[in-house]
Amino acid sequence: MLAIARACALVGLEGSIVEVETDFNPRAGIPAFTIVGLPDSAVRESRERVRAAIKNSGLQFPPKIYVVNLSPADLPKHGPAYDLAIAVGVLAATDQMPLGALDQAMFIGELSLDGSIRHVNGVMAMTHTAQQAGLQTVYVAADDAPEASLVQGIEVIPLQSLGQLVEHLYGLSRIPPYQPPPLALDEAPILDGLTDFADVRGQEHVKRALEIAAGGSHNVLMKGPPGVGKSLLARALPGILPSLTMNEALEVTRIYSVADLLQGQPLLRARPFRAPHHTISQAGLVGGGAVPRPGEISLAHRGVLFLDELVEFSPKTLEVLRQPIEDKIVTISRAKGTLTFPANFLLLGAMNPCPCGYFMDAVKPCTCTPTMITRYQGRISGPLLDRIDIHVDVPRVDYEKLMGSPQGETSLQIRARVERARQRQRERFKDTPGLFANSDMGAGQVQKFCALTDPARQLLEVSVKRMQLSARAYHRTLKLSRTLADLEDHDIIQPHHVAEALQYRPRPQSF
């Protein structure tokens, strides 16, 4: 008897319905179990897991010649997520499960040898695929039910074991659909384990720059000698970032589900903060691999990508950031096809000004030659620097400030201003799909939403000519000015907003 169960194959962040067709030869012969349809090693090994799970669940595994076809046959199949669907197909083909129960349902899960059902990665993306295909029910491991329930409009049945599924489908012991608790984003602690801005001594102008960056999701580069607090300030930035909206939280959760990084959280409520080591490869940064996985820039989607010791990264690795910074997505082309991952992140870089770290330092003399400094700073290309909105120097902190009591605003106070600025942007862009923050604006949106007073326009015109700003730098200055105006609740950009935005453009160094 032919039985067809449905599973899902993940390609990047997208899913594709896989029909698990199971049949057997009723004639006598040497028992066999063959899986076809481009399975990888993990899928082929499911034969042994399925056989043991069925027997240890008190069910029968008749010695026959089984053939399992994973259709479409030209789509590669990876991982153990097909175990449950294959077992269901075998049971239905051998009259141990009602065939009608397989209609309008998807089965997702890895089987252990005792018949229990284990967690697999990408459950949220798979459930979304089932919902888009019009299926009514998805059967998942009990541990994965909270994640699957984030997809609205489909029934989620949590399973502990294969035997429990059989009893449920025969009506012997019905399993109630999983009822998720109300979704909430305001329960996440804001400063749990983070540095408060009030505890950072001095560096008020850097704190101001980071507030502006958080207010409009602008890229930042901090440059200064060793030990002045660049990494400390970077680690404090998450404390002033605005809360994730529900749509943003679902986007980020889907990425982390596919990467299997949720760590028991059904819904991520805090913005990501990723800080890869400078030895990371291009594939680790942008994504890819034999089984395509999101890289660090996609894991930082809607959050922060912090590159400490920026100059120590491979120049070729840094150059791959140029397209994602502009397009907010990363496209990976391979011989087998092209994948697209989201990559809308705030780039935060930190670097020393020279190899010894003390170029332009007020206390310790620099021991580097001009050639060494030029070669060191030249490891970051001009086009990449032009894509960074805020360039800020981080100087040495005076002893009196280090030993003084904490001063300045707390992260919560700064975060409140950032939230108000982001709310203004959400209202501004509510009728413009794809825009969430000022940094997302293209050239057309800049002209539409960045209204200037006449004095502000005149100041910008003179500055563009004198500073020889590129067209990209011109638009980024306008977007930064728009954020400065939002932080002060101004509808129209004023001259002092433009002046402050221009202060964050990079300045040529003199030796």
Coordinates of C-alpha atoms in Angstrom, one line a residue:
M1 CA 0.0 0.0 0.0
L2 CA 1.3 3.5 -0.9
A3 CA 1.2 6.1 1.9
I4 CA 2.2 9.7 1.6
A5 CA 3.2 11.9 4.5
R6 CA 4.5 15.5 4.3
A7 CA 7.7 16.9 5.7
C8 CA 9.6 20.0 4.9
A9 CA 13.1 20.8 3.4
L10 CA 14.8 24.0 4.3
V11 CA 16.8 26.0 1.7
G12 CA 18.3 28.9 3.5
L13 CA 15.4 30.5 5.5
E14 CA 12.7 29.2 3.1
G15 CA 10.9 25.9 3.3
S16 CA 9.7 23.5 0.6
I17 CA 7.0 20.8 1.0
V18 CA 8.5 17.3 0.7
E19 CA 6.1 14.4 0.1
V20 CA 7.4 11.2 1.8
E21 CA 6.1 8.4 -0.4
T22 CA 6.3 5.0 1.2
D23 CA 5.6 1.7 -0.5
F24 CA 6.7 -2.0 -0.1
N25 CA 7.0 -5.1 -2.2
P26 CA 4.5 -7.7 -0.8
R27 CA 6.4 -10.6 -2.4
A28 CA 9.0 -12.6 -0.6
G29 CA 12.5 -11.5 -0.8
I30 CA 15.4 -10.2 1.3
P31 CA 14.1 -7.4 3.6
A32 CA 15.4 -4.0 2.6
F33 CA 14.8 -0.3 3.4
T34 CA 15.8 2.1 0.6
I35 CA 15.5 5.9 0.7
V36 CA 15.7 7.8 -2.5
G37 CA 15.4 11.5 -3.4
L38 CA 18.8 13.0 -2.8
P39 CA 19.1 12.2 0.9
D40 CA 22.3 13.1 2.8
S41 CA 23.9 10.8 5.4
A42 CA 21.7 11.9 8.2
V43 CA 18.5 11.1 6.2
R44 CA 19.8 7.7 5.1
E45 CA 20.6 6.8 8.7
S46 CA 17.0 7.4 9.5
R47 CA 16.3 3.8 8.3
E48 CA 17.9 2.5 11.5
R49 CA 16.3 5.1 13.8
V50 CA 12.8 4.5 12.2
R51 CA 13.1 0.7 12.5
A52 CA 14.2 0.7 16.1
A53 CA 11.7 3.4 17.1
I54 CA 8.7 1.5 15.6
K55 CA 9.7 -1.8 17.3
N56 CA 10.4 -0.1 20.7
S57 CA 7.0 1.7 20.5
G58 CA 5.2 -1.7 20.6
L59 CA 4.4 -1.5 16.9
Q60 CA 5.2 -3.9 14.0
F61 CA 7.9 -3.5 11.4
P62 CA 7.1 -6.3 8.9
P63 CA 10.2 -7.6 7.1
K64 CA 9.5 -6.3 3.6
I65 CA 11.2 -4.5 0.8
Y66 CA 10.5 -0.8 1.6
V67 CA 11.1 2.1 -0.7
V68 CA 10.8 5.7 0.6
N69 CA 10.8 8.4 -2.0
L70 CA 11.4 12.0 -0.9
S71 CA 9.7 14.1 -3.5
P72 CA 10.7 16.4 -5.3
A73 CA 13.6 14.1 -6.0
D74 CA 15.9 16.9 -7.3
L75 CA 15.8 18.9 -4.0
P76 CA 18.7 17.9 -1.6
K77 CA 17.4 16.7 1.8
H78 CA 19.5 17.3 4.9
G79 CA 19.2 16.5 8.6
P80 CA 17.1 14.2 10.8
A81 CA 13.8 16.2 10.5
Y82 CA 12.3 13.6 8.1
D83 CA 12.4 10.8 10.7
L84 CA 8.9 11.3 11.9
A85 CA 7.4 11.6 8.5
I86 CA 9.2 8.4 7.3
A87 CA 8.0 6.5 10.3
V88 CA 4.4 7.7 9.8
G89 CA 4.7 6.6 6.1
V90 CA 5.8 3.1 7.1
L91 CA 3.1 2.7 9.7
A92 CA 0.4 3.9 7.3
A93 CA 1.7 1.7 4.5
T94 CA 1.5 -1.3 6.8
D95 CA -2.1 -0.5 8.1
Q96 CA -0.9 0.6 11.5
M97 CA -2.1 4.2 11.1
P98 CA -5.2 5.6 9.4
L99 CA -4.3 7.0 5.9
G100 CA -6.8 9.8 6.3
A101 CA -4.9 11.2 9.2
L102 CA -2.0 12.0 6.8
D103 CA -4.0 14.5 4.7
Q104 CA -3.6 18.2 5.5
A105 CA -0.8 17.5 8.0
M106 CA 2.9 17.9 8.3
F107 CA 5.2 15.8 10.5
I108 CA 8.4 17.2 11.9
G109 CA 10.8 15.6 14.3
E110 CA 13.8 13.4 14.9
L111 CA 13.3 9.9 16.4
S112 CA 15.3 8.4 19.1
L113 CA 15.7 4.6 19.3
D114 CA 13.1 4.3 22.0
G115 CA 10.5 6.1 19.9
S116 CA 10.6 9.5 21.6
I117 CA 10.6 12.6 19.4
R118 CA 13.4 15.1 19.6
H119 CA 13.9 18.7 18.7
V120 CA 15.1 19.8 15.3
N121 CA 16.1 23.2 14.0
G122 CA 14.1 25.4 11.7
V123 CA 10.7 24.4 13.1
M124 CA 9.3 27.9 12.8
A125 CA 10.2 28.2 9.1
M126 CA 8.8 24.7 8.4
T127 CA 5.5 25.5 10.2
H128 CA 5.3 28.7 8.2
T129 CA 5.7 26.7 5.0
A130 CA 2.9 24.3 6.1
Q131 CA 0.7 27.3 6.8
Q132 CA 1.4 28.9 3.4
A133 CA 0.6 25.5 1.7
G134 CA -2.8 25.4 3.3
L135 CA -2.2 22.5 5.7
Q136 CA -4.3 22.4 8.8
T137 CA -2.0 20.6 11.4
V138 CA 1.6 20.3 12.1
Y139 CA 3.0 17.5 14.5
V140 CA 6.2 18.5 16.3
A141 CA 8.2 17.5 19.3
A142 CA 6.8 18.8 22.5
D143 CA 9.9 20.9 23.0
D144 CA 9.3 22.6 19.6
A145 CA 5.6 23.4 20.1
P146 CA 6.2 26.9 21.6
E147 CA 8.3 27.8 18.6
A148 CA 5.9 26.3 16.0
S149 CA 2.9 28.2 17.7
L150 CA 4.5 31.5 16.7
V151 CA 3.0 30.9 13.3
Q152 CA -0.7 31.9 13.3
G153 CA -3.5 30.0 11.6
I154 CA -2.3 26.4 12.0
E155 CA -2.9 23.7 14.6
V156 CA 0.2 22.5 16.5
I157 CA 0.1 19.1 18.1
P158 CA 3.0 18.5 20.6
L159 CA 4.3 14.9 20.7
Q160 CA 6.4 13.0 23.2
S161 CA 6.7 9.7 21.4
L162 CA 5.7 7.8 18.2
G163 CA 3.3 5.6 20.2
Q164 CA 1.5 8.7 21.5
L165 CA 1.0 9.9 17.9
V166 CA -0.6 6.5 16.9
E167 CA -3.0 6.6 19.9
H168 CA -3.9 10.2 19.1
L169 CA -4.7 9.4 15.4
Y170 CA -6.8 6.4 16.3
G171 CA -8.7 8.5 18.9
L172 CA -7.6 6.4 21.8
S173 CA -5.9 9.2 23.7
R174 CA -6.3 12.6 22.0
I175 CA -3.6 15.2 22.4
P176 CA -5.0 18.7 22.8
P177 CA -3.5 21.3 20.4
Y178 CA -0.8 23.5 22.0
Q179 CA -2.1 26.7 23.4
P180 CA 0.7 29.3 23.5
P181 CA 0.7 32.0 26.2
P182 CA 0.1 35.6 25.0
L183 CA 3.0 37.0 23.1
A184 CA 4.8 39.8 24.9
L185 CA 8.0 41.7 24.3
D186 CA 8.0 44.0 27.3
E187 CA 9.0 41.3 29.8
A188 CA 12.7 41.2 28.6
P189 CA 15.1 42.8 31.0
I190 CA 16.7 45.9 29.5
L191 CA 20.0 45.9 31.3
D192 CA 20.4 42.3 32.4
G193 CA 24.2 41.8 32.5
L194 CA 24.9 45.0 30.4
T195 CA 27.0 48.0 31.3
D196 CA 25.0 51.1 32.1
F197 CA 26.0 54.3 30.3
A198 CA 26.2 56.1 33.7
D199 CA 29.0 53.8 34.7
V200 CA 31.2 54.7 31.8
R201 CA 33.5 57.6 32.9
G202 CA 33.9 60.4 30.5
Q203 CA 33.5 59.9 26.8
E204 CA 30.3 62.0 26.7
H205 CA 30.7 62.8 23.0
V206 CA 31.0 59.0 22.2
K207 CA 27.9 58.3 24.2
R208 CA 26.1 61.0 22.2
A209 CA 27.3 59.4 19.0
L210 CA 26.0 56.0 20.1
E211 CA 22.7 57.5 21.1
I212 CA 22.3 58.9 17.6
A213 CA 23.4 55.5 16.1
A214 CA 20.7 53.7 18.1
G215 CA 18.1 56.4 17.2
G216 CA 18.4 55.7 13.5
S217 CA 20.3 52.4 13.2
H218 CA 23.4 54.2 11.8
N219 CA 26.8 52.6 11.4
V220 CA 29.6 53.7 13.7
L221 CA 33.4 53.5 13.7
M222 CA 35.2 54.3 17.0
K223 CA 38.9 55.0 16.7
G224 CA 41.3 55.5 19.7
P225 CA 44.3 54.1 21.6
P226 CA 44.1 50.9 23.6
G227 CA 42.3 50.8 26.9
V228 CA 40.2 54.0 26.5
G229 CA 36.9 52.2 26.7
K230 CA 35.9 51.4 23.1
S231 CA 34.8 47.8 23.8
L232 CA 33.1 48.9 27.0
L233 CA 31.1 51.4 25.2
A234 CA 30.2 48.9 22.5
R235 CA 29.0 46.4 25.2
A236 CA 26.8 49.2 26.7
L237 CA 25.1 49.9 23.3
P238 CA 22.5 47.1 23.6
G239 CA 21.1 48.8 26.7
I240 CA 19.9 51.8 24.8
L241 CA 18.6 50.0 21.7
P242 CA 14.8 50.3 21.1
S243 CA 12.6 47.3 21.8
L244 CA 11.9 44.9 19.0
T245 CA 8.5 45.2 17.4
M246 CA 6.5 42.0 17.1
N247 CA 7.3 41.7 13.3
E248 CA 11.0 42.3 13.9
A249 CA 11.0 39.7 16.7
L250 CA 9.5 37.1 14.5
E251 CA 12.0 37.9 11.7
V252 CA 14.9 37.4 14.1
T253 CA 13.4 34.3 15.7
R254 CA 13.0 32.7 12.4
I255 CA 16.7 33.2 11.6
Y256 CA 17.9 31.9 14.9
S257 CA 15.5 28.9 14.6
V258 CA 17.1 27.9 11.3
A259 CA 20.6 28.4 12.9
D260 CA 19.5 26.4 15.9
L261 CA 20.5 29.2 18.3
L262 CA 17.2 29.8 20.2
Q263 CA 18.5 27.9 23.3
G264 CA 15.0 27.2 24.6
Q265 CA 13.5 30.6 23.9
P266 CA 10.4 30.4 21.7
L267 CA 10.6 34.1 20.9
L268 CA 13.7 36.3 21.0
R269 CA 12.8 39.6 22.7
A270 CA 16.1 41.4 22.7
R271 CA 17.9 42.8 19.7
P272 CA 20.9 40.6 18.7
F273 CA 24.4 41.7 19.5
R274 CA 27.0 39.7 17.6
A275 CA 30.8 40.1 18.1
P276 CA 32.7 37.7 15.9
H277 CA 36.5 37.2 16.3
H278 CA 38.7 38.9 13.6
T279 CA 39.8 35.4 12.4
I280 CA 36.3 34.7 11.0
S281 CA 36.1 33.5 7.4
Q282 CA 34.0 35.1 4.7
A283 CA 31.5 32.2 4.8
G284 CA 31.2 32.6 8.6
L285 CA 30.5 36.3 8.2
V286 CA 28.1 36.3 5.3
G287 CA 26.7 32.7 5.5
G288 CA 26.9 29.7 3.2
G289 CA 28.4 26.3 3.4
A290 CA 27.5 22.9 2.0
V291 CA 24.2 23.2 3.9
P292 CA 23.5 26.9 3.6
R293 CA 23.4 28.6 7.0
P294 CA 23.0 32.3 7.9
G295 CA 26.3 34.0 8.8
E296 CA 27.1 36.6 11.5
I297 CA 25.6 39.5 9.5
S298 CA 22.3 37.7 9.3
L299 CA 22.4 36.7 12.9
A300 CA 22.8 40.4 13.7
H301 CA 19.7 41.3 11.7
R302 CA 17.7 44.0 13.5
G303 CA 20.6 44.3 15.9
V304 CA 24.3 45.1 16.2
L305 CA 27.3 43.6 14.5
F306 CA 30.3 44.6 16.5
L307 CA 33.7 44.2 14.9
D308 CA 36.4 44.8 17.5
E309 CA 39.9 45.4 16.2
L310 CA 38.4 46.1 12.8
V311 CA 41.8 46.5 11.0
E312 CA 42.8 43.0 12.1
F313 CA 40.0 41.5 10.0
S314 CA 41.0 40.2 6.5
P315 CA 40.5 43.0 3.9
K316 CA 38.7 40.5 1.7
T317 CA 36.4 39.6 4.5
L318 CA 35.6 43.2 5.3
E319 CA 34.8 44.0 1.6
V320 CA 31.9 41.5 1.6
L321 CA 30.1 43.9 4.0
R322 CA 29.7 46.6 1.3
Q323 CA 26.7 45.1 -0.5
P324 CA 24.8 44.0 2.6
I325 CA 25.2 47.5 4.2
E326 CA 23.6 49.1 1.2
D327 CA 21.0 46.5 0.3
K328 CA 20.1 45.2 3.8
I329 CA 20.3 41.6 2.4
V330 CA 23.1 39.3 1.5
T331 CA 22.9 37.2 -1.7
I332 CA 25.0 34.0 -1.8
S333 CA 25.4 32.4 -5.2
R334 CA 26.6 28.9 -5.6
A335 CA 26.6 26.3 -8.4
K336 CA 23.4 24.8 -7.0
G337 CA 21.5 28.0 -6.8
T338 CA 21.2 31.5 -5.2
L339 CA 20.1 32.2 -1.6
T340 CA 19.1 35.4 0.0
F341 CA 19.4 36.1 3.8
P342 CA 18.3 39.3 5.6
A343 CA 21.1 41.5 6.8
N344 CA 19.7 44.8 8.2
F345 CA 22.1 45.5 11.0
L346 CA 23.9 48.3 12.8
L347 CA 27.6 48.0 12.1
L348 CA 29.8 49.0 15.1
G349 CA 33.5 49.0 14.5
A350 CA 36.4 49.7 16.9
M351 CA 40.1 50.2 15.9
N352 CA 43.4 51.6 16.9
P353 CA 44.7 54.5 14.8
C354 CA 48.1 52.8 14.1
P355 CA 50.0 49.6 14.8
C356 CA 51.3 50.7 18.1
G357 CA 47.9 52.3 19.0
Y358 CA 49.1 55.8 20.0
F359 CA 49.0 57.9 16.9
M360 CA 47.7 61.4 17.9
D361 CA 47.6 60.4 21.6
A362 CA 48.1 63.3 24.0
V363 CA 50.3 61.4 26.5
K364 CA 52.2 58.5 24.9
P365 CA 54.2 59.1 21.7
C366 CA 53.6 57.0 18.6
T367 CA 56.5 54.8 17.5
C368 CA 55.1 54.2 14.0
T369 CA 56.4 55.7 10.8
P370 CA 54.0 57.5 8.4
T371 CA 54.3 54.6 6.0
M372 CA 53.3 52.1 8.7
I373 CA 50.3 54.2 9.7
T374 CA 49.1 54.7 6.1
R375 CA 49.5 51.0 5.4
Y376 CA 47.6 50.1 8.6
Q377 CA 44.7 52.4 8.0
G378 CA 44.6 51.4 4.3
R379 CA 43.5 47.9 5.3
I380 CA 39.9 49.4 5.4
S381 CA 38.9 50.6 2.0
G382 CA 37.5 54.0 1.2
P383 CA 34.2 52.7 -0.1
L384 CA 33.6 50.8 3.2
L385 CA 34.5 53.9 5.3
D386 CA 32.1 55.9 3.1
R387 CA 29.3 53.6 4.2
I388 CA 29.8 54.4 7.9
D389 CA 27.7 57.3 9.0
I390 CA 29.4 58.2 12.3
H391 CA 33.2 58.4 12.7
V392 CA 34.2 59.3 16.3
D393 CA 37.5 59.5 18.1
V394 CA 37.7 58.0 21.5
P395 CA 40.5 59.8 23.5
R396 CA 42.2 58.9 26.8
V397 CA 40.1 59.5 29.9
D398 CA 41.6 61.8 32.6
Y399 CA 42.4 60.3 36.0
E400 CA 40.0 62.7 37.8
K401 CA 37.1 61.3 35.7
L402 CA 38.1 57.7 36.2
M403 CA 38.1 58.1 40.0
G404 CA 35.1 60.4 40.2
S405 CA 31.6 59.3 40.9
P406 CA 29.3 58.1 38.1
Q407 CA 28.0 61.1 36.1
G408 CA 25.7 61.6 33.1
E409 CA 22.5 59.9 32.1
T410 CA 21.6 56.3 32.6
S411 CA 21.0 53.9 29.8
L412 CA 17.2 53.9 30.6
Q413 CA 17.1 57.7 30.2
I414 CA 18.9 57.6 26.9
R415 CA 16.8 54.6 25.8
A416 CA 13.6 56.6 26.4
R417 CA 14.7 59.2 23.9
V418 CA 15.7 56.6 21.4
E419 CA 12.3 54.9 21.7
R420 CA 10.6 58.2 21.0
A421 CA 12.7 58.8 17.9
R422 CA 12.1 55.3 16.6
Q423 CA 8.3 55.8 17.2
R424 CA 8.4 58.9 15.0
Q425 CA 10.2 56.9 12.3
R426 CA 7.6 54.1 12.5
E427 CA 4.8 56.7 12.1
R428 CA 6.7 58.3 9.2
F429 CA 7.3 55.0 7.3
K430 CA 4.0 53.3 8.1
D431 CA 2.9 53.5 4.5
T432 CA 6.3 52.7 3.0
P433 CA 7.0 48.9 3.1
G434 CA 10.5 47.8 4.0
L435 CA 11.5 51.0 6.0
F436 CA 11.9 50.7 9.7
A437 CA 14.6 53.3 10.6
N438 CA 16.1 56.4 9.0
S439 CA 19.2 54.4 7.8
D440 CA 16.9 52.2 5.6
M441 CA 15.9 55.1 3.4
G442 CA 17.0 55.1 -0.2
A443 CA 17.7 58.2 -2.4
G444 CA 14.0 58.7 -3.2
Q445 CA 12.9 58.5 0.5
V446 CA 15.7 60.9 1.5
Q447 CA 14.3 63.5 -0.8
K448 CA 10.8 62.9 0.5
F449 CA 11.3 62.7 4.2
C450 CA 14.3 64.9 4.9
A451 CA 12.9 68.4 4.7
L452 CA 15.4 71.1 5.5
T453 CA 15.1 74.8 6.4
D454 CA 16.7 77.2 4.0
P455 CA 19.7 77.9 6.3
A456 CA 20.2 74.2 6.8
R457 CA 20.1 73.6 3.0
Q458 CA 22.6 76.4 2.5
L459 CA 25.0 75.0 5.1
L460 CA 24.7 71.5 3.5
E461 CA 25.4 72.9 0.1
V462 CA 28.6 74.7 1.2
S463 CA 29.8 71.7 3.2
V464 CA 29.3 69.2 0.3
K465 CA 31.5 71.4 -1.9
R466 CA 34.2 72.2 0.6
M467 CA 34.4 68.7 2.1
Q468 CA 34.1 67.1 -1.3
L469 CA 31.4 64.6 -0.1
S470 CA 30.4 61.8 -2.4
A471 CA 26.7 61.3 -3.4
R472 CA 26.6 58.5 -0.9
A473 CA 28.1 60.7 1.9
Y474 CA 25.6 63.4 1.0
H475 CA 22.6 61.1 1.5
R476 CA 24.0 59.6 4.6
T477 CA 24.5 63.0 6.1
L478 CA 20.9 63.8 5.4
K479 CA 19.7 60.6 7.0
L480 CA 21.9 61.3 10.1
S481 CA 20.5 64.8 10.2
R482 CA 17.0 63.4 10.1
T483 CA 17.8 61.2 13.1
L484 CA 19.2 64.2 15.1
A485 CA 16.0 66.1 14.3
D486 CA 13.9 63.1 15.5
L487 CA 15.8 62.9 18.8
E488 CA 14.7 66.5 19.4
D489 CA 11.2 66.0 18.1
H490 CA 11.7 68.3 15.1
D491 CA 9.7 67.8 11.9
I492 CA 12.1 69.8 9.8
I493 CA 15.9 69.5 9.9
Q494 CA 17.6 72.6 11.4
P495 CA 21.1 74.0 10.7
H496 CA 22.5 72.6 13.9
H497 CA 21.4 69.1 13.0
V498 CA 23.3 69.3 9.7
A499 CA 26.3 70.8 11.5
E500 CA 26.4 68.0 14.0
A501 CA 25.9 65.3 11.3
L502 CA 28.9 66.8 9.3
Q503 CA 31.1 66.6 12.4
Y504 CA 30.8 62.8 12.2
R505 CA 32.3 62.5 8.7
P506 CA 35.9 61.2 8.6
R507 CA 38.7 63.8 8.6
P508 CA 42.0 63.4 6.8
Q509 CA 44.9 62.6 9.1
S510 CA 48.1 64.7 9.1
F511 CA 51.4 63.2 10.1

